[in-house]
XYZ file of C-alpha atoms in Angstrom:
644
model
C 187.549 64.605 113.451
C 189.402 62.222 111.085
C 188.210 60.235 108.109
C 187.951 57.370 111.215
C 185.699 59.439 113.466
C 188.763 60.027 115.708
C 188.668 63.422 117.457
C 192.149 65.205 117.816
C 192.284 68.373 119.798
C 194.759 71.390 119.705
C 194.270 73.523 122.847
C 196.901 76.283 121.863
C 197.803 77.180 118.244
C 201.063 78.908 119.772
C 202.441 75.898 121.084
C 200.412 73.039 119.163
C 200.584 69.491 120.798
C 197.888 67.536 119.147
C 195.902 64.999 121.755
C 193.674 61.981 120.818
C 190.516 62.489 122.683
C 188.527 59.273 123.678
C 187.444 56.804 121.057
C 183.787 57.878 119.664
C 182.947 54.315 118.556
C 181.505 55.704 115.479
C 180.957 53.731 112.055
C 178.601 56.190 110.458
C 179.261 59.627 109.662
C 177.625 62.119 112.646
C 174.803 64.098 111.871
C 176.249 67.380 113.659
C 178.926 67.718 116.052
C 179.944 70.849 118.593
C 182.542 71.757 120.533
C 182.597 73.155 124.382
C 185.872 75.084 125.116
C 187.382 73.934 128.257
C 187.103 76.953 130.343
C 183.198 76.065 130.470
C 183.574 72.395 131.029
C 183.589 70.814 134.698
C 186.753 69.032 133.911
C 188.231 71.802 132.479
C 189.348 69.874 129.224
C 187.757 70.400 125.823
C 184.150 68.513 125.371
C 183.149 67.508 121.929
C 179.051 66.434 121.711
C 178.191 64.362 118.462
C 174.699 63.703 117.363
C 174.765 59.876 115.960
C 171.541 58.309 115.609
C 168.790 59.799 118.077
C 171.395 60.358 120.802
C 174.358 62.568 121.507
C 177.622 61.524 122.663
C 179.905 63.577 125.063
C 183.467 63.122 124.137
C 186.268 64.561 126.151
C 190.327 63.137 126.992
C 189.137 60.127 128.970
C 185.769 58.504 127.905
C 182.828 58.797 125.936
C 179.178 58.825 127.328
C 175.967 58.332 125.619
C 173.500 60.862 126.962
C 170.451 58.345 126.256
C 168.178 60.272 124.438
C 165.340 59.657 122.117
C 164.474 62.897 120.456
C 167.026 62.819 117.889
C 168.551 62.745 115.246
C 169.917 66.130 115.723
C 170.723 67.857 112.456
C 172.028 70.652 113.754
C 173.262 71.984 117.028
C 175.174 75.009 118.392
C 176.661 75.777 122.122
C 175.829 78.917 123.586
C 178.821 82.162 123.850
C 179.062 81.230 127.903
C 178.745 77.247 127.535
C 175.731 76.865 129.224
C 173.225 75.889 126.550
C 172.924 73.858 124.037
C 170.670 74.466 121.157
C 169.100 71.435 118.794
C 167.378 70.588 116.017
C 165.735 68.314 115.016
C 164.737 66.358 111.836
C 160.844 66.473 112.139
C 161.698 70.417 112.650
C 161.754 71.102 116.273
C 164.153 73.914 117.852
C 165.336 72.349 121.559
C 167.223 74.091 124.032
C 168.895 72.089 127.133
C 171.454 72.519 129.218
C 174.986 71.453 128.083
C 174.826 68.939 131.176
C 171.687 67.715 129.656
C 169.764 68.266 132.922
C 167.166 70.653 132.210
C 165.051 71.387 129.346
C 164.659 74.914 128.800
C 162.396 75.234 125.707
C 161.102 73.747 123.025
C 160.045 75.742 119.252
C 158.475 74.084 116.381
C 159.777 75.743 113.012
C 157.222 73.534 111.003
C 160.251 72.684 108.634
C 161.547 69.387 108.147
C 165.055 71.045 105.920
C 167.308 71.895 108.452
C 168.727 75.292 108.715
C 171.698 75.913 106.778
C 173.071 77.836 110.008
C 172.066 77.499 113.939
C 173.777 80.314 115.977
C 173.338 81.649 119.105
C 172.305 85.652 119.625
C 174.239 86.166 122.773
C 172.823 83.570 125.447
C 169.296 84.478 125.458
C 168.144 83.538 121.658
C 168.866 81.292 118.636
C 168.790 82.365 115.112
C 168.148 80.399 112.305
C 168.814 80.455 108.824
C 167.400 79.340 105.662
C 167.664 80.925 102.298
C 166.324 83.972 102.240
C 164.870 83.720 105.909
C 166.244 84.635 109.248
C 164.096 83.186 112.607
C 165.313 84.684 115.954
C 163.390 82.108 118.584
C 163.359 83.843 122.111
C 164.001 82.029 125.497
C 159.608 81.697 125.737
C 158.736 80.943 122.294
C 159.055 84.456 121.109
C 159.915 84.529 117.457
C 160.952 87.284 114.825
C 161.511 86.775 111.110
C 163.733 88.740 109.110
C 163.737 88.279 104.863
C 167.330 88.567 102.950
C 167.193 88.611 99.192
C 171.136 88.060 98.918
C 173.047 85.405 100.740
C 174.351 86.035 104.169
C 176.234 84.622 106.695
C 175.556 84.288 110.646
C 178.444 85.223 113.340
C 177.234 84.709 116.961
C 178.895 87.435 119.118
C 178.911 87.236 122.927
C 175.736 89.801 122.897
C 173.842 89.406 119.567
C 174.544 87.668 116.001
C 176.571 89.624 113.206
C 174.770 89.186 109.611
C 177.315 89.250 106.899
C 176.265 89.986 103.530
C 178.264 90.734 100.207
C 177.578 94.690 100.544
C 177.046 95.253 104.630
C 177.202 94.004 108.067
C 174.796 94.124 110.277
C 174.315 93.294 114.043
C 170.945 91.882 115.373
C 170.868 91.477 119.234
C 168.166 92.108 121.910
C 167.695 95.380 123.011
C 169.427 95.783 126.048
C 167.948 96.014 129.408
C 169.282 99.542 130.052
C 168.478 101.070 126.696
C 164.896 99.714 127.310
C 164.551 101.250 130.943
C 165.376 104.612 129.249
C 163.674 104.858 125.985
C 160.725 102.867 126.339
C 157.845 104.937 125.636
C 156.260 106.009 128.663
C 159.034 104.738 131.451
C 159.128 106.024 134.885
C 162.219 104.326 135.367
C 165.040 106.217 137.837
C 166.934 106.446 134.596
C 164.646 107.662 131.934
C 163.618 110.312 134.541
C 167.365 111.122 135.121
C 167.565 111.776 131.199
C 164.165 113.880 131.249
C 165.476 115.901 133.866
C 168.737 116.792 131.799
C 166.397 117.864 128.969
C 164.219 120.235 131.542
C 167.656 121.552 132.734
C 168.970 122.303 129.698
C 165.416 123.893 128.826
C 165.783 125.877 132.217
C 162.471 124.397 133.533
C 161.779 123.881 137.099
C 160.832 120.192 136.239
C 164.409 119.072 136.162
C 164.563 119.578 140.370
C 161.038 117.614 140.402
C 162.569 114.755 138.803
C 165.641 114.578 140.697
C 164.133 115.076 143.709
C 161.233 112.051 142.772
C 164.130 109.654 142.266
C 166.705 110.895 145.052
C 166.882 107.278 146.726
C 167.406 105.800 143.067
C 169.733 108.089 141.885
C 172.432 106.017 142.263
C 171.134 103.068 140.114
C 169.447 106.085 137.558
C 172.935 107.332 136.549
C 174.636 103.404 136.444
C 172.060 102.516 134.201
C 172.450 106.098 131.677
C 176.605 105.002 131.775
C 175.481 101.606 130.771
C 173.389 102.308 128.218
C 175.637 104.892 126.555
C 177.880 101.657 126.281
C 175.456 99.811 123.881
C 175.194 103.007 121.710
C 176.500 103.405 118.305
C 175.103 106.758 118.023
C 177.283 109.552 119.436
C 174.866 111.780 119.763
C 173.044 109.355 122.132
C 176.470 108.552 123.669
C 176.878 112.398 124.787
C 173.245 112.663 125.645
C 173.547 109.777 128.117
C 176.817 110.291 129.817
C 175.534 114.016 130.284
C 172.801 112.692 131.677
C 174.903 110.821 134.117
C 177.339 113.726 134.842
C 174.348 115.540 135.645
C 172.742 112.907 138.285
C 176.447 113.153 139.933
C 176.086 116.520 140.578
C 173.421 115.537 143.332
C 175.623 112.664 145.023
C 178.092 113.436 147.879
C 179.940 109.983 147.439
C 179.850 108.848 144.295
C 182.294 106.651 142.969
C 183.319 108.143 139.379
C 185.656 105.134 138.135
C 183.377 103.914 136.175
C 182.049 106.947 134.496
C 185.544 107.357 133.346
C 186.304 104.148 132.162
C 183.127 103.886 129.989
C 184.016 107.482 128.786
C 187.869 106.430 127.899
C 185.941 102.926 126.141
C 183.333 105.223 124.134
C 186.185 107.091 122.731
C 188.124 104.270 121.576
C 185.479 102.363 120.553
C 184.331 105.287 118.175
C 187.740 105.722 116.925
C 187.810 102.104 115.703
C 184.176 102.455 114.273
C 185.504 105.106 111.965
C 184.842 103.882 108.490
C 188.389 103.939 107.375
C 188.885 101.888 110.233
C 185.965 99.788 110.009
C 185.918 97.520 113.387
C 182.248 97.914 114.811
C 182.974 96.311 117.878
C 180.037 96.667 120.517
C 181.016 97.404 124.040
C 180.518 94.097 125.097
C 182.625 92.642 122.707
C 185.591 94.948 123.431
C 185.646 94.016 127.293
C 185.747 90.449 126.417
C 188.431 91.121 123.718
C 190.797 93.723 126.193
C 192.051 96.591 125.102
C 195.541 94.635 124.322
C 193.833 92.188 121.834
C 192.163 95.186 120.237
C 195.817 97.100 119.817
C 196.808 93.714 118.034
C 194.221 93.922 115.303
C 195.111 97.189 114.947
C 198.648 96.412 114.244
C 197.916 93.862 112.119
C 195.875 95.987 109.762
C 198.584 98.409 109.998
C 197.220 101.092 111.802
C 200.054 101.518 113.744
C 199.129 105.544 114.487
C 195.853 104.987 115.974
C 197.474 102.023 117.924
C 199.824 104.116 119.193
C 197.638 106.832 120.209
C 195.092 104.304 122.002
C 197.785 102.492 123.809
C 199.054 105.738 125.051
C 195.430 106.765 125.864
C 194.956 103.886 127.728
C 198.812 103.514 129.328
C 199.465 100.562 127.752
C 202.917 99.816 126.479
C 203.623 100.710 122.946
C 206.650 98.476 122.048
C 205.123 96.113 119.818
C 203.555 98.821 118.291
C 206.519 100.485 116.984
C 208.752 97.396 116.297
C 205.644 96.304 113.875
C 205.546 99.560 112.410
C 209.460 99.500 111.884
C 209.009 95.943 110.530
C 206.636 97.260 107.847
C 207.976 100.108 106.771
C 211.163 98.222 106.081
C 208.758 95.455 103.827
C 207.303 98.580 102.301
C 209.586 101.389 102.100
C 211.614 102.037 98.768
C 214.097 104.323 100.194
C 217.790 103.246 100.615
C 218.907 101.915 103.786
C 220.561 104.646 105.379
C 217.303 106.727 105.107
C 214.908 103.769 106.461
C 217.476 103.238 109.492
C 217.741 106.998 110.483
C 214.341 106.984 110.378
C 213.655 104.052 112.704
C 216.316 104.992 114.840
C 214.732 108.212 115.341
C 211.182 106.873 116.291
C 212.448 104.217 118.712
C 215.029 106.048 120.456
C 212.082 107.794 122.273
C 211.731 104.650 123.963
C 215.057 103.098 125.651
C 215.117 99.821 126.105
C 213.047 98.656 123.170
C 214.507 95.673 121.424
C 215.945 95.939 117.703
C 216.077 92.119 116.963
C 212.756 91.395 115.287
C 213.049 94.218 113.205
C 216.609 93.240 112.354
C 215.890 90.262 111.850
C 212.680 91.299 109.318
C 215.351 93.280 107.373
C 217.387 90.222 106.858
C 214.997 88.481 105.628
C 214.115 91.047 103.428
C 217.239 90.798 101.772
C 219.025 93.988 103.528
C 221.444 92.579 105.487
C 223.126 95.927 105.902
C 220.295 97.554 107.298
C 219.906 94.507 109.711
C 223.690 94.624 111.289
C 223.162 98.805 111.543
C 220.136 98.324 113.610
C 221.545 95.450 115.583
C 224.161 98.065 116.927
C 221.114 99.531 118.792
C 219.585 96.130 120.399
C 220.428 96.749 124.139
C 220.236 92.929 124.637
C 223.207 91.028 123.955
C 220.972 87.840 124.776
C 218.677 88.726 121.474
C 221.717 90.272 119.461
C 224.150 87.595 119.194
C 221.890 84.729 118.042
C 220.353 86.915 115.258
C 223.805 88.139 114.309
C 225.009 84.428 114.220
C 221.899 83.731 112.106
C 222.807 86.098 109.587
C 226.482 84.631 109.303
C 228.001 87.929 110.382
C 229.959 85.498 113.093
C 233.151 88.015 113.688
C 230.775 90.991 114.978
C 228.929 87.973 116.809
C 232.214 87.079 118.662
C 233.125 91.061 119.425
C 229.174 91.253 120.536
C 229.472 88.505 122.808
C 232.772 89.508 124.504
C 231.689 93.392 124.911
C 228.882 91.889 126.947
C 230.572 89.904 129.262
C 228.544 87.263 129.212
C 230.516 84.265 129.175
C 227.923 81.888 128.021
C 227.193 83.781 124.929
C 230.827 83.847 124.089
C 230.625 79.932 124.531
C 227.521 80.075 122.089
C 229.335 81.926 119.620
C 232.836 79.917 119.874
C 230.914 76.634 120.008
C 229.009 77.665 116.466
C 232.594 78.838 114.710
C 234.410 75.500 115.739
C 231.313 73.652 114.100
C 231.052 75.794 111.032
C 234.802 76.180 110.160
C 238.129 74.389 109.757
C 240.442 74.268 113.109
C 242.503 76.682 111.082
C 240.161 79.406 110.246
C 238.695 78.667 113.570
C 241.762 79.302 115.348
C 242.554 82.764 113.337
C 239.022 84.239 114.263
C 239.704 83.688 118.032
C 243.618 84.427 118.009
C 243.074 88.241 118.623
C 240.188 88.166 121.214
C 242.127 87.278 124.677
C 238.849 86.560 126.663
C 237.564 84.063 124.238
C 240.948 82.605 124.339
C 240.943 82.343 127.877
C 237.302 80.221 127.712
C 238.680 78.319 125.331
C 241.110 77.325 127.200
C 239.195 76.817 130.043
C 236.793 74.544 128.438
C 239.340 72.225 126.614
C 241.216 71.713 130.080
C 237.998 69.779 131.353
C 236.329 68.778 127.600
C 238.867 68.548 124.852
C 242.472 67.943 125.574
C 243.316 67.286 121.840
C 241.568 70.528 120.493
C 243.806 72.367 123.353
C 246.962 70.471 122.066
C 245.886 71.947 118.749
C 245.121 75.813 119.851
C 248.711 75.524 121.548
C 250.773 74.105 118.219
C 249.189 76.698 115.987
C 249.676 79.559 118.252
C 253.302 78.157 118.473
C 252.812 78.049 122.417
C 255.658 75.271 123.173
C 255.723 75.630 127.232
C 251.816 75.209 127.097
C 251.984 72.532 124.735
C 254.662 70.800 127.266
C 252.687 71.486 130.540
C 249.445 69.658 128.640
C 251.943 66.674 128.050
C 253.306 66.523 131.241
C 249.935 66.714 132.862
C 248.611 63.982 130.660
C 251.789 62.242 131.603
C 251.429 62.045 135.320
C 247.988 60.964 134.828
C 248.929 57.771 132.831
C 248.502 54.436 134.951
C 251.317 52.860 132.903
C 254.600 53.791 133.975
C 256.325 53.138 130.564
C 253.800 55.395 128.518
C 254.152 58.172 131.683
C 258.010 58.148 130.965
C 257.388 58.151 127.044
C 255.084 61.245 127.386
C 257.594 63.098 130.038
C 260.423 62.614 127.149
C 258.369 64.436 124.777
C 257.123 66.946 127.454
C 261.161 67.636 128.181
C 262.148 67.851 124.846
C 259.038 70.375 124.201
C 260.746 72.438 127.314
C 264.462 72.343 125.151
C 262.950 74.309 122.778
C 262.714 77.430 125.157
C 266.022 78.669 126.556
C 264.302 79.967 129.515
C 262.929 76.886 130.698
C 266.135 75.184 131.733
C 264.626 74.480 135.258
C 261.320 72.728 133.421
C 263.961 70.485 131.700
C 266.370 69.679 134.754
C 262.816 68.885 136.951
C 261.229 66.595 134.045
C 264.420 64.963 133.272
C 265.173 64.137 136.837
C 261.455 62.607 137.371
C 261.926 60.651 134.261
C 265.209 59.374 136.173
C 263.301 58.660 139.119
C 260.482 56.597 137.509
C 263.450 54.589 135.774
C 264.781 53.693 138.903
C 261.265 52.719 140.763
C 260.719 50.566 137.510
C 263.813 48.588 138.700
C 262.953 48.830 142.309
C 259.546 47.380 141.529
C 260.844 44.459 139.635
C 263.615 43.617 142.445
C 261.111 43.779 145.177
C 257.855 43.323 143.809
C 256.714 46.240 146.180
C 255.149 49.281 144.664
C 257.096 52.401 144.137
C 256.032 54.407 141.233
C 254.729 58.038 142.209
C 256.915 58.277 145.229
C 259.141 60.984 146.082
C 263.055 60.341 145.988
C 262.885 61.347 150.060
C 260.059 58.379 149.899
C 261.643 56.215 147.743
C 265.071 56.009 149.810
C 262.377 55.807 152.977
C 260.716 52.424 151.692
C 264.495 51.231 150.195
C 266.086 51.174 153.664
C 262.884 49.591 155.332
C 262.736 47.234 152.706
C 266.636 46.357 153.755
C 267.701 47.385 150.079
C 270.775 49.936 151.496
C 272.472 49.912 148.639
C 269.419 51.237 146.659
C 268.785 53.635 149.010
C 272.294 54.714 148.815
C 272.408 54.753 144.953
C 268.922 56.834 145.062
C 270.788 59.085 146.949
C 273.655 59.649 145.055
C 271.779 59.864 141.796
C 269.631 62.605 143.262
C 272.368 64.375 145.296
C 270.058 64.291 148.358
C 271.884 66.652 151.004
C 273.566 64.598 153.842
C 271.024 65.899 156.392
C 268.086 64.754 155.053
C 269.578 61.398 154.098
C 270.166 60.630 157.458
C 267.214 61.404 158.650
C 265.283 59.591 156.276
C 267.545 56.531 157.063
C 266.960 57.081 160.728
C 263.558 57.370 160.885
C 262.959 54.026 158.538
C 265.652 51.830 160.660
C 263.803 53.159 164.084
C 260.433 52.439 162.337
C 261.532 48.435 161.577
C 263.610 48.457 164.862
C 266.806 47.910 163.147
C 269.209 48.537 165.821
C 272.359 46.912 164.302
C 272.165 49.153 160.886
C 271.093 52.292 163.139
C 274.418 51.569 164.990
C 276.616 51.010 161.998
C 274.958 54.300 160.811
C 276.001 56.367 164.024
C 279.653 55.354 163.553
C 280.051 55.476 160.220
C 281.354 58.800 159.980
C 280.202 61.957 162.153
C 276.332 62.786 162.199
C 275.332 66.054 160.214
C 272.024 65.846 162.206
C 272.924 65.278 165.765
C 270.743 62.930 166.202
C 272.335 60.685 169.325
C 269.980 62.270 172.269
C 267.200 62.106 170.011
C 267.207 58.918 168.469
C 268.178 57.124 171.880
C 264.946 58.996 172.960
C 262.811 58.177 170.093
C 263.874 54.410 170.096
C 263.225 53.933 173.491
C 259.772 55.558 173.251
C 259.170 53.170 170.208
C 260.428 50.232 171.425
C 258.388 51.048 174.989
C 255.542 51.495 173.018
C 255.908 47.946 171.332
C 256.313 46.787 174.792
C 259.970 45.296 173.813
C 261.393 44.927 176.908
C 264.664 43.778 175.281
C 264.530 46.327 172.701
C 264.342 49.083 175.515
C 267.379 47.161 177.475
C 269.554 47.106 174.107
C 269.070 50.936 173.540
C 269.700 51.281 177.408
C 273.310 49.567 177.439
C 274.019 51.933 174.206
C 273.094 55.538 175.516
C 275.766 57.667 177.138
C 273.578 60.430 177.581
C 272.330 60.564 181.496
C 269.426 62.613 180.780
C 268.267 60.357 178.541
C 269.345 57.300 180.422
C 267.007 58.349 183.135
C 264.000 58.518 180.743
C 264.856 54.871 179.398
C 265.337 53.932 183.217
C 262.100 55.112 183.581
C 259.927 53.370 181.004
C 261.947 50.294 181.786
C 260.455 50.471 185.409
C 256.941 50.964 183.845
C 257.417 48.342 181.485
C 258.758 45.427 184.420
C 255.762 47.029 186.850
C 253.229 45.990 183.998
């Protein structure tokens, strides 16, 4: 709650995301307030109860609702451990217990004290404890009460099954006597569990009364065994624990199909509880608190108290993973040990080698943070997961080792992680020197640069004196240029770069011819106002012929030394396409045909004229055709065209 009475909720300390709750509308300081955890509310969101005036406001993330009570003001309030009940202390000295939805009035008790208690807490879920100076008052659900006196100041801590009373020299637990314990040990009790417990005593004394007791409770023997097991869990005294578990075991002997899982689980739990209750450890948990806490959380508490040996023994006994215990032990050893780094490393590895797959990353990080860089590096050599190893090496400034480990892992993402880190950190020269002798890193850098950073790739090739690769990049960039002049300029640079390598005469020749072709195409575009750039030599000749630029086509042929056969085929196709029969005839008579075009050409010309429904053209082809086989085919086409 802020100074302006605005509530802000943080539901997760590991990933804190403060969330502003609904406006309370308060202008004055509230008399008291309490929080209901989200697991106990209908909305599954945290709710806050605020006592103001004579009523109570319920605030959640969306709205603030007034319960319109008249019994206030409420100077103290407390929510029960299960979130179902609310204990309120009014200004006129009444203790009022209601349900947290304010639908049920459960009890009222007049304390006759106008002074509000220093603390108001729940003892489990069935009684309320109030503390004034030197007085502790426990009030039950039906108005029953018990008063205790304390000379020294105390502090009350509510638990799921009682209330812990802390003073300067001791810790006490106040709780209602459990029903199972009452059934067995109440004076004069004749419950099945009490008779089973008594039967064990008679059995040990070799008294026939034992058999009689068993016969009397035969129908309820299962409940009696369960009750003894439950009562054993409530006991702190190990002697009574043994007696009750022995009584349960004795009763099991007379049952044919009793499921012993609960018995085994209780025996395990008691063994764990007795170990942590020992004065050297000093964690006086009850069975109910242990079950609520869970064994994993208990192990975490032992770890943070540096009771690693006990934590490992409990984990192994309960068959829980011990990885985090060993890691914490190793970290604690590094922080506290005065031995040299070699000895510490050997001790840690000897212990942790028994657990294959265990991560050394956190241990190495602890060593690095403690100023033991060499130890951290050695420990990271044992890290089985490169994904944990490499980022830590980077943070430790072990860049070269990080790159080597990333490459050894075969994970390209990790290699890229190190490469980008080095690129940001180092100068360009230092960066290239570090990766030059690592082929995989160089290859990955090339792949990345070809897609994302051409300038870096040029710099990389230049520093490595890789002229051919540099020329290839320039050549590729040249072909990507839209502006022809700029393209020619880059191709000239590429050609010059190729010339530095004697073995690249072919590349030089091809590049120079490409430049010559582009220059020719540039001139053609100026003369014809038609696009030529990007066409091959054959396509250029073909287009010149189609456009009637026969001299230009002939020049291109001579400049690029186009073979006769190819040149004749190109011109033949172009002339047929534009139906330039006159030039086609000139071509046929210019010299002996290198392609033997006569049959194929007249046939192709006739078919093209037929498709174009050009009767006159088809007649001209027929008149000039001397081959009788082709002439027959053309006559057939003429007949079909005349019929239409």
